[in-house]
mmCIF file of C-alpha atoms in Angstrom:
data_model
loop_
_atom_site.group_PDB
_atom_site.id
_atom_site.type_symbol
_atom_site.label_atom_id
_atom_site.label_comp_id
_atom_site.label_asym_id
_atom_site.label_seq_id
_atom_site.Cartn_x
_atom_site.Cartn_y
_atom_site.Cartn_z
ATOM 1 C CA UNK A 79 9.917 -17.553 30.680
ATOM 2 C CA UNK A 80 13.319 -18.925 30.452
ATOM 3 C CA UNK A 81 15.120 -18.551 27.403
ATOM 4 C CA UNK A 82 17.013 -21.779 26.505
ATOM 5 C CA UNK A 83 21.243 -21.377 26.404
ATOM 6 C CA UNK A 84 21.347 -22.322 22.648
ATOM 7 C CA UNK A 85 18.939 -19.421 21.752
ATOM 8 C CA UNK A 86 21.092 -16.926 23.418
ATOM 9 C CA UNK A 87 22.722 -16.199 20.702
ATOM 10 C CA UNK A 88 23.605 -12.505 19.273
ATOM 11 C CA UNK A 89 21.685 -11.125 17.026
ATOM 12 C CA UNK A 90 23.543 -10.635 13.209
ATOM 13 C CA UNK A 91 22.789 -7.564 11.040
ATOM 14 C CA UNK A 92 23.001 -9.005 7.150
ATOM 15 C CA UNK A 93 22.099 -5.621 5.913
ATOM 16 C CA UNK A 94 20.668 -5.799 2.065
ATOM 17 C CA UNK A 95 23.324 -5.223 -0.942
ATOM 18 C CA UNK A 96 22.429 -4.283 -4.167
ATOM 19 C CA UNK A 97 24.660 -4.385 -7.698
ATOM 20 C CA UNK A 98 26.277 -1.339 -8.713
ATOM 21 C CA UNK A 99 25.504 -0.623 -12.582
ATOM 22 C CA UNK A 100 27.823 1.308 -14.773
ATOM 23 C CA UNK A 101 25.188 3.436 -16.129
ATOM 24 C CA UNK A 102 25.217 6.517 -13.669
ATOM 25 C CA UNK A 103 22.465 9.061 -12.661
ATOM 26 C CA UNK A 104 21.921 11.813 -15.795
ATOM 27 C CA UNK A 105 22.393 15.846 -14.443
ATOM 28 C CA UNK A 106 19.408 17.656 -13.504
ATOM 29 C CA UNK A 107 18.716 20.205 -16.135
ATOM 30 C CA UNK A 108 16.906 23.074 -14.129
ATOM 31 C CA UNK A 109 15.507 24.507 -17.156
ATOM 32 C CA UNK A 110 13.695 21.750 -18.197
ATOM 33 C CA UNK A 111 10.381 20.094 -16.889
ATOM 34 C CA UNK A 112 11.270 18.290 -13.265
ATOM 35 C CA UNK A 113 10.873 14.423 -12.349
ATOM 36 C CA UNK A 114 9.827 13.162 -9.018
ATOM 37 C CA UNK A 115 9.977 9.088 -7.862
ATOM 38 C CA UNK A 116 7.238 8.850 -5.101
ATOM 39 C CA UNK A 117 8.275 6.253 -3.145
ATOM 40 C CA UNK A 118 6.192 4.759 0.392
ATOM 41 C CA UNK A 119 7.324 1.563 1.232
ATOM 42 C CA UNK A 120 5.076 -1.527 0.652
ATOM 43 C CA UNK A 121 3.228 -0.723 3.831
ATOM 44 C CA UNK A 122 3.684 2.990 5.002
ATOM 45 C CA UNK A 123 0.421 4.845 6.194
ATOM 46 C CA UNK A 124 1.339 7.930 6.985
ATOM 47 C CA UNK A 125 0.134 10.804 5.688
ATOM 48 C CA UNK A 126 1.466 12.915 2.506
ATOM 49 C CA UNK A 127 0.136 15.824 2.985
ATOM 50 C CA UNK A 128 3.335 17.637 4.186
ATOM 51 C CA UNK A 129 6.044 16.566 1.511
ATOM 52 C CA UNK A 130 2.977 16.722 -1.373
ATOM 53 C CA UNK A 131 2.670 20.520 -0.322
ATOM 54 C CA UNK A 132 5.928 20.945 -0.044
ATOM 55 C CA UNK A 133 5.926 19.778 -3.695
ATOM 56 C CA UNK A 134 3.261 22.645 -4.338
ATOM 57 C CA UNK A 135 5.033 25.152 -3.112
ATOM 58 C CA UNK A 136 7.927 24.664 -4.849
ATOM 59 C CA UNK A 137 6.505 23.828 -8.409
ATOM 60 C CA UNK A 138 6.036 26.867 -10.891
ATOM 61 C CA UNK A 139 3.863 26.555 -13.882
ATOM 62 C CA UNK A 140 7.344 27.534 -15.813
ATOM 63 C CA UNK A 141 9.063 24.522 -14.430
ATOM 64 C CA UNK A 142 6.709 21.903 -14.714
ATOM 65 C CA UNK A 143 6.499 18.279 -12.586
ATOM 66 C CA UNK A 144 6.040 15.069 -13.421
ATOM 67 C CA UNK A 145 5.090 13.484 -10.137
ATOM 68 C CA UNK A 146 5.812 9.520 -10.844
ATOM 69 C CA UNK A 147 4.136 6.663 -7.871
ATOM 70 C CA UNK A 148 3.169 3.222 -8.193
ATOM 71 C CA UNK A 149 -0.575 2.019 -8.385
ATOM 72 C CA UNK A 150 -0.239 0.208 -5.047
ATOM 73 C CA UNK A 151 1.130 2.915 -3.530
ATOM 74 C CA UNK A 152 -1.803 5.065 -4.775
ATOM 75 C CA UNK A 153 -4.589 3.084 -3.667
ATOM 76 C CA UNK A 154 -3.194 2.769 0.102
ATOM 77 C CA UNK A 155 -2.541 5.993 0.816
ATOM 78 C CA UNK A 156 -5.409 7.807 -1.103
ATOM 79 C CA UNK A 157 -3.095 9.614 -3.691
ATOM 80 C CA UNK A 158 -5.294 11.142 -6.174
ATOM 81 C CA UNK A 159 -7.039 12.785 -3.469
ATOM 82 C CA UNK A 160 -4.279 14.438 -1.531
ATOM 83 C CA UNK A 161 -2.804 15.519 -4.673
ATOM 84 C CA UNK A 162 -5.730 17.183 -5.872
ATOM 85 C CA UNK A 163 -5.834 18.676 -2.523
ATOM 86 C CA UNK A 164 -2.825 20.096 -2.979
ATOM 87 C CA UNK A 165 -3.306 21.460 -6.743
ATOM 88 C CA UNK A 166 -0.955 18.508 -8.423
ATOM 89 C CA UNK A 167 -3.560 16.059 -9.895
ATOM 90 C CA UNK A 168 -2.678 17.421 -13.413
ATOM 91 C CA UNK A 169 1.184 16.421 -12.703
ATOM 92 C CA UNK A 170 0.957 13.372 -10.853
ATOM 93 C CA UNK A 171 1.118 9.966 -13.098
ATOM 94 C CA UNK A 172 0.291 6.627 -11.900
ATOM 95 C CA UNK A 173 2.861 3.776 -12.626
ATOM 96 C CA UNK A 174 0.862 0.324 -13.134
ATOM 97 C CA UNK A 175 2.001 -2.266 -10.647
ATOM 98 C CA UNK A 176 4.768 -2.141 -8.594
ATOM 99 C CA UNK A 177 8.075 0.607 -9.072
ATOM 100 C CA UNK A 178 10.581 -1.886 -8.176
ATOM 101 C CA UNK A 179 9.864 -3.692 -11.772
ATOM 102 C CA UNK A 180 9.402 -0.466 -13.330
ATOM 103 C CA UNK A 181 12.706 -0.077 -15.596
ATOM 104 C CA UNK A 182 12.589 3.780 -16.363
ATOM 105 C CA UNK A 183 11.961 4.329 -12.524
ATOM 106 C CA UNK A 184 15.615 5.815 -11.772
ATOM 107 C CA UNK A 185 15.153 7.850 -14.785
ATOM 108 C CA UNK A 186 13.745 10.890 -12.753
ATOM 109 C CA UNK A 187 15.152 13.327 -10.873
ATOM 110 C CA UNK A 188 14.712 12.866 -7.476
ATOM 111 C CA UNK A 189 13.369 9.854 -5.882
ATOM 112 C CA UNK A 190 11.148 11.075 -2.409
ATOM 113 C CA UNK A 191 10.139 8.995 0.420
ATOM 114 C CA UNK A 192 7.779 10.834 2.609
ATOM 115 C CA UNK A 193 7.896 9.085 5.351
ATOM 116 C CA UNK A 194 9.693 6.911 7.808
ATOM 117 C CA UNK A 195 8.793 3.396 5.400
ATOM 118 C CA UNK A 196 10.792 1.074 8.268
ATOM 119 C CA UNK A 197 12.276 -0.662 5.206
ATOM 120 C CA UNK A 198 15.783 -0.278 3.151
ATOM 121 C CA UNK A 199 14.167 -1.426 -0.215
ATOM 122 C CA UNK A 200 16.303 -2.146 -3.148
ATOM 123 C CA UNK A 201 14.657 -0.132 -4.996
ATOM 124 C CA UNK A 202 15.995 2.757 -2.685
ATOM 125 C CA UNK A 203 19.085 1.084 -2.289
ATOM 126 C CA UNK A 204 19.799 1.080 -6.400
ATOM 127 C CA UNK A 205 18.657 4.615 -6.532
ATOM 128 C CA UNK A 206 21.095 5.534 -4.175
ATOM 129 C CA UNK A 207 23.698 3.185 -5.980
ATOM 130 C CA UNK A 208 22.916 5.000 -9.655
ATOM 131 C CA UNK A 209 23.899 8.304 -7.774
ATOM 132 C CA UNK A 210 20.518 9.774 -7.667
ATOM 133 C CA UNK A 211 19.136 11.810 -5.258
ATOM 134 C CA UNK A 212 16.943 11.213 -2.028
ATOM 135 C CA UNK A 213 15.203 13.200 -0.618
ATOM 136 C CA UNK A 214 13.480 11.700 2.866
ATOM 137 C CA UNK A 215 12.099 12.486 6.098
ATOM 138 C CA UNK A 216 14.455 10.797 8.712
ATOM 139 C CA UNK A 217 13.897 7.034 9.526
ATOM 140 C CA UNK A 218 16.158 5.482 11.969
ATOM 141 C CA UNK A 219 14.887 1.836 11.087
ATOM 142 C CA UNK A 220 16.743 2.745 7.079
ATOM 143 C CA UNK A 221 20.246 3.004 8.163
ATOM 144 C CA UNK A 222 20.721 3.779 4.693
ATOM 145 C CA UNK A 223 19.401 7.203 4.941
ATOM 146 C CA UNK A 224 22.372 9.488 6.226
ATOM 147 C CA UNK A 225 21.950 13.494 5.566
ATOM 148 C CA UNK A 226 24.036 15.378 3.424
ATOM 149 C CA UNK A 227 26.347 11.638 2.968
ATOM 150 C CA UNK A 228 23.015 8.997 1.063
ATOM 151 C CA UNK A 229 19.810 11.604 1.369
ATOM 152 C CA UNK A 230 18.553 14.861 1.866
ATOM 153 C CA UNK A 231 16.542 14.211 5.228
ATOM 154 C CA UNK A 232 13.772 16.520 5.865
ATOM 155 C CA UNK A 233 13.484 16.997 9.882
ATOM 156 C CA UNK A 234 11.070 18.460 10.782
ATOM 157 C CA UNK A 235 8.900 17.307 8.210
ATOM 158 C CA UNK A 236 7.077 20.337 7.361
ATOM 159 C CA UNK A 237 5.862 21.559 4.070
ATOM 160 C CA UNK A 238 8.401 24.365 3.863
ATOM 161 C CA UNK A 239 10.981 21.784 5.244
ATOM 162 C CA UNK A 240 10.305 19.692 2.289
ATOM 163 C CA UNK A 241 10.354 22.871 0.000
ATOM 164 C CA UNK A 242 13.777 23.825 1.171
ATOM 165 C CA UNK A 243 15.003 20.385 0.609
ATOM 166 C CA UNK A 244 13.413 19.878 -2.845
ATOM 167 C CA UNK A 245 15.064 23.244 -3.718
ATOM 168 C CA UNK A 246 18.184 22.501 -2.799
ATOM 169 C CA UNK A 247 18.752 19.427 -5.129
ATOM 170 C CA UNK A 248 16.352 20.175 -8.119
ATOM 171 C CA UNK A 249 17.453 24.228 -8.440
ATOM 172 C CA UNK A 250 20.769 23.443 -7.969
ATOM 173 C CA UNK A 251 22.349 20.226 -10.433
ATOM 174 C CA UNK A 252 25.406 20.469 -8.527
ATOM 175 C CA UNK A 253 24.361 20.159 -4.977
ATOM 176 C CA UNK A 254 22.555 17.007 -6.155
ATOM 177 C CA UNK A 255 25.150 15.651 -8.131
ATOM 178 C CA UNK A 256 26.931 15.957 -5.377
ATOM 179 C CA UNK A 257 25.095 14.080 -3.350
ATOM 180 C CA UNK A 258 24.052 11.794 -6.009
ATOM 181 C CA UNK A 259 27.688 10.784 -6.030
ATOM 182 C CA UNK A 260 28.579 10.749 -2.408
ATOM 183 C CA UNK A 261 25.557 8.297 -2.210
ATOM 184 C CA UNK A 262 26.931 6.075 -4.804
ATOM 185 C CA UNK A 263 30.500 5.369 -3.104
ATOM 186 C CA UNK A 264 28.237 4.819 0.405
ATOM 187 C CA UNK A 265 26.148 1.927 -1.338
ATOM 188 C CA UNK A 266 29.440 0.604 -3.137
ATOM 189 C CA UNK A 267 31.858 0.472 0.380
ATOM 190 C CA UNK A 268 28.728 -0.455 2.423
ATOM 191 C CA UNK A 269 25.639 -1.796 0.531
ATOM 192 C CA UNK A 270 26.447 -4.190 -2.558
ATOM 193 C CA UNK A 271 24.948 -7.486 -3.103
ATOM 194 C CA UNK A 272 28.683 -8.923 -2.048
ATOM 195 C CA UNK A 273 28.429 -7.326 1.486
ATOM 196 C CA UNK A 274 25.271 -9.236 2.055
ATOM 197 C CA UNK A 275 26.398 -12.579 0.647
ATOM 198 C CA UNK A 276 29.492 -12.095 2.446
ATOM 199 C CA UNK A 277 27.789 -11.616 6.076
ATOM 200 C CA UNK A 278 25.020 -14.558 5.399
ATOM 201 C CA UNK A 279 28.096 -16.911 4.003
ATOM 202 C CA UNK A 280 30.322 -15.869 7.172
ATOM 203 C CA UNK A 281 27.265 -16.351 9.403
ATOM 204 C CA UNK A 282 26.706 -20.269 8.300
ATOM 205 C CA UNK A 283 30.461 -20.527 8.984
ATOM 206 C CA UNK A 284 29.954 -19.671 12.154
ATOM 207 C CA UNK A 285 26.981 -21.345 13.021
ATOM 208 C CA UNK A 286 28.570 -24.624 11.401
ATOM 209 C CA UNK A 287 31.787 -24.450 13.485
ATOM 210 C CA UNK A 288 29.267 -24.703 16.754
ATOM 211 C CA UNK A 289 27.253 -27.335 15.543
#
């Protein structure tokens, strides 16, 4: 099929931008009882095992988790289950509707995405903006994820690879502040809400001048 001239246009990335709050991510106290954002896109069905038993292996009944998803989330991917599978029913809690409404959501300590979601969410995107850490298995489609610079990227996704990674944020506040803060100054040079109305506003121009 031919492909008329006027559609031969180049494609334009408008990549999504989200506002940068002044409120900033708290420090991890590794004495206290940990925090973990479970995060898996709106339509991710993968499978959880790995990064939950990861989870499991790193837990100790002294430290404690709070393992935070949304109800959605839950229901798709058969969370109560896999958890219980993996000895965390008693620390997982279930977030009515959907995270991205869910105001105390970037209170935790680490927000996880277990697998590659496809999508650059804003929740994500504000998470990484607040200077809290990710910690995600690599997903080329979520140019937003860049190891050691915006994430922690578990490769290969194992359950001692997510162990290690865990570990290495949430037993160790300065690593992930760190990182927390290195992901903040990514999202405000390359992801706020200004960079996307910027592209979309300079891609009418554009298509205006031809017209």
């Amino acid at each position: 099929m031919r492909v008329p001239p006027a559609c031969k246009e180049r494609v334009v990335a408008c990549p999504w931008g989200v506002h940068l709050g002044q409120t900033q991510h708290r420090a991890i106290d590794p004495t206290s009882q940990a925090s973990i954002l479970l995060w898996a896109g709106d339509g991710w069905t993968g499978d959880l095992t790995p990064a939950l038993q990861g989870l499991a292996k790193w837990t100790t009944p002294e430290r404690g988790l709070v393992l935070l998803a949304d109800d959605p989330t839950s229901r798709r991917l058969g969370l109560w289950s896999l958890a219980r599978r993996a000895g965390l029913e008693h620390m997982l809690s279930i977030v009515p509707g959907d995270l991205a409404g869910w105001e105390p959501a970037l209170d935790a300590d680490a927000l996880l995405i277990p697998g590659p979601t496809g999508e650059q969410s804003g929740l994500v995107l504000a998470a990484q903006g607040a200077g809290m850490p990710v910690i995600a298995q690599a997903d080329e489609l979520a140019s937003n994820l860049i190891d050691a610079l915006s994430a922690r990227l578990v490769a290969p996704p194992t359950p001692a690879a997510w162990q290690s990674a865990i570990a290495s944020l949430l037993d160790d506040p300065a690593s992930a502040a760190t990182l927390g803060q290195s992901a903040r100054a990514y999202i405000q040079e390359h992801r706020l809400a200004y960079h996307w109305v910027s592209k979309v506003v300079e891609l009418y121009e554009r298509v205006g001048k031809r017209m």
